[in-house]
Amino acid sequence: MSLKDYTARRDFSRSPEPPPKEKSSTSGRLFCVQKHLATQLHYDFRLEHNGVLLSWAVPKGPSLDPTVKRLAMQVEDHPLDYGSFEGVIPEGYGAGIVMLWDSGTWEPQDADVDQALRKGDLKFRLNGYKLKGSWVLVRTGGYGRQTSQQPRGTSGQDGKSWLLIKHRDEWSGPLDIAEFAPDSVKSGGDFADILAAEPPEFWCSGRPGRSGRTGALLKRIVERALALRAEREARRGATGARAERETLRAPARPTSTRSKQSATRSRGSS
Ligand code: MN
C-alpha cells in the first residue's frame, strides 16, 4: 500500500486536500463515505487499513437493500487525514465539492484483511451514522480491464472492479439511504452549504482561473450544486418535508389526489 499515486496527482501547494501524513490510528479503524460532486456525482467509500484509506468510487452510492449490488471501482489509497475532509477542491484531479456523507469505524469479519483483499471477498461490519451492520465487497471478473481511458492508479492490472453489497441483517432494508439522508454528517449541509461555508482566504488560495478549463468545470459543479438544492426544495415545497420522509419510508404508496390538494391548500393559507 502506498500513497505514491495520491501524491503524484496532486499539487499540495494549490489543493486544500490534506497532504499525506502517515500515522497510526488509536481508536479503531476509520471508515468514511465522501459524496463527491466532480465531473460525475459519486460516493467515495474508504476503509482504513495499514495506515491508509483503501478507496472505492461507488457511482450510485451504497444501498441498504441486500438484493442491490453497487459497482465500486477501486481507486488509489488516500491518507488517513483525508477521511475527515469536507470542502472544495478548486482545481486539478478530483476538482469539485467533497461532502463527508458518513463516517465511523469498521471491523473486518475475516482475520486476514490482506488475504481477503487478494481473494476479492472482504466481509466487514460498519458502525457509521447511516451505514451499519454487515457488508461485503466482492471483486468482479467482468469489469475493470485495463484501458487507455483509465486514470493512472487504476490501471496496470485487472481487478479494480468490485461490488458493494449489504448483507441481510437488522440494518438492511428497502430505504434509499442516499435519497433519504443526502446531507453531511459533519456540517449537516448540502453541497451548496459546503460551498458557502468555505472561508474566503481558503477559497482564494486555490481559486482557479476563470477562463481556464478547471474554472469552467468548477463553474458547472457550482451550478450543479445549486440545481440539486433547487430540485430538493421543489420536492419539499410540493409535499412538505415531513410528507417527503413518509413517502420515502413507503415508496410504493402513491400520493393521492386528496393529499396533494390539502398540501396545496395549507401552503396557500400560510
Ligand atoms: Mn472521488
Coordinates of C-alpha atoms and ligand atoms in Angstrom, one line a residue:
M1 CA 0.0 0.0 0.0
S2 CA 1.4 3.3 -0.9
L3 CA 0.3 6.9 -1.2
K4 CA 2.5 7.4 -4.3
D5 CA -0.5 7.6 -6.7
Y6 CA -2.4 10.0 -4.4
T7 CA 0.7 12.3 -4.1
A8 CA 1.7 12.1 -7.7
R9 CA -1.7 13.5 -8.8
R10 CA -1.9 16.5 -6.5
D11 CA -0.1 19.7 -6.0
F12 CA -0.5 20.4 -2.3
S13 CA 0.6 24.0 -2.6
R14 CA -2.6 24.6 -4.6
S15 CA -5.1 22.0 -3.3
P16 CA -6.9 22.3 0.1
E17 CA -6.8 18.5 0.3
P18 CA -4.5 17.4 3.1
P19 CA -1.1 16.2 2.1
P20 CA -0.4 12.6 3.1
K21 CA 0.8 12.1 6.7
E22 CA 1.3 8.5 7.7
K23 CA 0.0 7.9 11.2
S24 CA -1.4 5.1 13.1
S25 CA -5.0 5.2 14.3
T26 CA -5.5 4.8 18.0
S27 CA -9.3 4.3 18.2
G28 CA -10.5 1.6 15.8
R29 CA -10.4 1.5 12.1
L30 CA -11.9 4.6 10.4
F31 CA -14.4 4.2 7.6
C32 CA -16.0 7.0 5.7
V33 CA -18.0 7.8 2.6
Q34 CA -17.4 11.1 0.9
K35 CA -20.0 12.2 -1.5
H36 CA -18.1 13.9 -4.3
L37 CA -19.6 16.2 -6.8
A38 CA -17.0 16.2 -9.5
T39 CA -17.5 15.7 -13.3
Q40 CA -19.8 12.9 -12.1
L41 CA -21.5 12.7 -8.8
H42 CA -20.2 9.6 -6.9
Y43 CA -19.6 8.3 -3.4
D44 CA -16.0 7.5 -2.3
F45 CA -16.1 4.6 0.1
R46 CA -13.0 4.3 2.3
L47 CA -11.7 1.8 4.8
E48 CA -8.6 2.3 6.9
H49 CA -6.1 -0.4 6.5
N50 CA -2.3 -0.4 7.2
G51 CA -2.2 3.3 7.7
V52 CA -4.1 4.4 4.6
L53 CA -7.6 4.6 3.4
L54 CA -8.4 1.9 0.9
S55 CA -10.8 3.6 -1.5
W56 CA -13.6 2.7 -3.9
A57 CA -15.6 5.1 -6.1
V58 CA -19.3 4.0 -6.0
P59 CA -21.2 5.8 -8.7
K60 CA -24.7 5.2 -7.2
G61 CA -23.7 5.2 -3.5
P62 CA -24.2 2.4 -1.0
S63 CA -27.6 0.6 -0.9
L64 CA -29.2 -0.9 2.2
D65 CA -31.1 -3.3 0.1
P66 CA -29.3 -6.8 0.1
T67 CA -30.6 -7.5 -3.4
V68 CA -28.9 -4.4 -4.9
K69 CA -25.2 -4.7 -5.9
R70 CA -23.5 -1.4 -6.3
L71 CA -20.5 -1.1 -8.6
A72 CA -17.4 0.0 -6.7
M73 CA -14.3 0.9 -8.7
Q74 CA -11.1 0.7 -6.5
V75 CA -9.1 3.9 -6.8
E76 CA -5.9 5.0 -5.3
D77 CA -5.3 4.8 -1.5
H78 CA -5.9 8.0 0.4
P79 CA -4.1 9.4 3.5
L80 CA -6.0 8.9 6.8
D81 CA -6.3 12.6 7.3
Y82 CA -8.4 12.8 4.1
G83 CA -11.1 10.8 5.9
S84 CA -12.5 13.8 7.8
F85 CA -12.1 16.3 4.9
E86 CA -15.1 18.2 3.6
G87 CA -14.8 21.2 1.3
V88 CA -13.9 22.4 -2.1
I89 CA -11.2 21.1 -4.3
P90 CA -10.8 24.0 -6.7
E91 CA -8.7 22.5 -9.4
G92 CA -6.8 19.5 -10.5
Y93 CA -7.6 15.9 -10.0
G94 CA -11.0 15.4 -8.3
A95 CA -11.9 19.1 -8.7
G96 CA -15.3 19.7 -7.1
I97 CA -17.1 19.6 -3.8
V98 CA -16.5 16.9 -1.2
M99 CA -19.1 16.1 1.5
L100 CA -18.5 13.8 4.5
W101 CA -21.6 11.8 3.9
D102 CA -21.0 9.2 6.5
S103 CA -18.2 8.2 8.9
G104 CA -17.5 5.9 11.8
T105 CA -15.5 2.7 12.4
W106 CA -15.3 -0.7 10.7
E107 CA -14.1 -4.1 11.6
P108 CA -13.2 -6.9 9.2
Q109 CA -15.1 -10.2 9.6
D110 CA -12.0 -12.1 8.2
A111 CA -8.9 -12.2 10.4
D112 CA -6.6 -11.6 7.4
V113 CA -7.7 -8.5 5.6
D114 CA -4.8 -8.6 3.0
Q115 CA -5.7 -12.2 2.1
A116 CA -9.4 -11.3 1.8
L117 CA -8.5 -8.4 -0.5
R118 CA -6.3 -10.7 -2.6
K119 CA -9.2 -13.2 -2.8
G120 CA -11.5 -10.4 -3.7
D121 CA -14.0 -11.1 -1.0
L122 CA -13.9 -8.8 2.0
K123 CA -16.6 -9.1 4.6
F124 CA -16.9 -6.4 7.3
R125 CA -19.1 -4.6 9.7
L126 CA -19.7 -0.8 9.6
N127 CA -20.6 1.4 12.5
G128 CA -21.4 4.8 11.0
Y129 CA -24.3 7.2 11.3
K130 CA -26.0 6.0 8.1
L131 CA -24.4 2.7 7.3
K132 CA -24.3 -0.1 9.9
G133 CA -24.1 -3.8 10.2
S134 CA -22.6 -6.4 7.9
W135 CA -21.4 -5.7 4.3
V136 CA -19.2 -7.3 1.6
L137 CA -17.0 -6.1 -1.1
V138 CA -16.7 -8.7 -3.9
R139 CA -14.3 -8.3 -6.8
T140 CA -15.9 -9.0 -10.2
G141 CA -14.3 -10.6 -13.2
G142 CA -16.2 -8.8 -15.9
Y143 CA -15.3 -5.2 -15.4
G144 CA -12.1 -3.2 -14.7
R145 CA -10.0 -4.4 -17.5
Q146 CA -7.1 -2.1 -18.2
T147 CA -7.9 0.5 -20.9
S148 CA -6.2 3.7 -22.0
Q149 CA -9.2 5.6 -20.7
Q150 CA -8.5 4.7 -17.1
P151 CA -6.6 7.2 -15.0
R152 CA -3.2 6.3 -13.6
G153 CA -3.5 4.4 -10.4
T154 CA -6.5 2.3 -11.6
S155 CA -4.6 0.7 -14.5
G156 CA -1.7 -1.7 -14.6
Q157 CA -3.8 -4.7 -13.6
D158 CA -7.3 -6.1 -13.8
G159 CA -9.5 -6.5 -10.8
K160 CA -10.2 -2.9 -9.9
S161 CA -14.0 -3.5 -10.2
W162 CA -15.8 -4.6 -7.1
L163 CA -19.5 -4.8 -5.9
L164 CA -20.5 -3.4 -2.6
I165 CA -23.4 -5.4 -1.1
K166 CA -25.3 -5.1 2.1
H167 CA -25.8 -8.4 4.0
R168 CA -29.3 -9.1 5.3
D169 CA -29.5 -8.1 9.0
E170 CA -31.3 -5.6 11.3
W171 CA -29.7 -2.7 9.4
S172 CA -30.8 -3.8 5.9
G173 CA -34.0 -2.7 4.2
P174 CA -35.6 -1.1 1.2
L175 CA -34.9 2.5 2.3
D176 CA -32.9 4.5 -0.3
I177 CA -30.4 5.9 2.1
A178 CA -28.7 8.2 -0.4
E179 CA -32.0 9.9 -1.1
F180 CA -33.3 9.8 2.5
A181 CA -30.2 11.1 4.1
P182 CA -28.4 13.2 1.5
D183 CA -26.5 15.7 3.6
S184 CA -23.2 15.9 5.5
V185 CA -22.7 14.1 8.9
K186 CA -20.0 16.7 9.6
S187 CA -21.7 20.0 8.9
G188 CA -25.3 18.9 8.3
G189 CA -25.2 20.9 5.0
D190 CA -25.7 20.1 1.4
F191 CA -23.2 20.8 -1.4
A192 CA -24.3 24.4 -1.7
D193 CA -23.8 24.9 2.1
I194 CA -20.3 23.4 1.9
L195 CA -19.5 25.8 -0.9
A196 CA -20.9 28.8 1.0
A197 CA -19.1 27.8 4.3
E198 CA -15.7 27.9 2.6
P199 CA -13.6 30.6 4.3
P200 CA -12.7 33.2 1.7
E201 CA -8.9 33.0 2.2
F202 CA -9.1 29.3 1.7
W203 CA -11.1 29.7 -1.4
C204 CA -8.8 32.4 -2.8
S205 CA -5.6 30.4 -2.2
G206 CA -6.7 27.9 -4.8
R207 CA -9.1 29.9 -6.9
P208 CA -8.9 28.6 -10.5
G209 CA -8.5 30.9 -13.5
R210 CA -12.0 31.9 -14.6
S211 CA -11.2 31.4 -18.2
G212 CA -9.3 28.1 -17.7
R213 CA -10.7 24.6 -18.2
T214 CA -10.9 23.8 -14.5
G215 CA -12.5 27.2 -13.9
A216 CA -15.3 26.2 -16.3
L217 CA -15.5 22.8 -14.7
L218 CA -15.9 24.3 -11.2
K219 CA -18.5 26.7 -12.5
R220 CA -20.5 23.8 -13.8
I221 CA -20.1 22.0 -10.5
V222 CA -21.3 25.1 -8.6
E223 CA -24.3 25.3 -10.8
R224 CA -25.0 21.7 -10.3
A225 CA -24.8 22.0 -6.5
L226 CA -27.4 24.9 -6.7
A227 CA -29.6 22.9 -9.1
L228 CA -29.5 19.9 -6.7
R229 CA -30.7 22.1 -3.9
A230 CA -33.4 23.7 -6.0
E231 CA -34.7 20.2 -7.0
R232 CA -34.9 19.2 -3.4
E233 CA -36.6 22.4 -2.3
A234 CA -39.1 22.0 -5.1
R235 CA -39.9 18.5 -3.9
R236 CA -40.2 19.7 -0.3
G237 CA -42.4 22.5 -1.5
A238 CA -44.8 20.1 -3.3
T239 CA -45.3 17.7 -0.4
G240 CA -43.8 19.2 2.7
A241 CA -40.6 17.8 4.3
R242 CA -42.5 15.5 6.6
A243 CA -44.6 14.1 3.9
E244 CA -41.5 13.5 1.8
R245 CA -39.9 11.5 4.6
E246 CA -43.0 9.4 4.9
T247 CA -43.2 8.8 1.2
L248 CA -39.5 7.7 1.2
R249 CA -40.2 5.2 4.0
A250 CA -43.0 3.7 1.9
P251 CA -42.1 4.3 -1.7
A252 CA -44.8 2.0 -3.1
R253 CA -47.6 4.2 -1.8
P254 CA -48.8 6.6 -4.4
T255 CA -49.6 10.2 -3.3
S256 CA -53.4 10.6 -3.5
T257 CA -55.0 13.5 -5.3
R258 CA -56.7 14.4 -2.0
S259 CA -53.4 14.8 0.0
K260 CA -51.9 16.8 -2.9
Q261 CA -54.9 19.2 -2.7
S262 CA -54.7 19.6 1.0
A263 CA -51.0 20.2 0.8
T264 CA -51.7 23.0 -1.8
R265 CA -54.4 24.5 0.5
S266 CA -52.3 24.6 3.6
R267 CA -49.3 26.1 1.7
G268 CA -51.6 28.7 0.1
S269 CA -53.0 29.8 3.5
S270 CA -49.7 30.1 5.3
Ligands
MN1 MN -14.0 11.0 -5.8

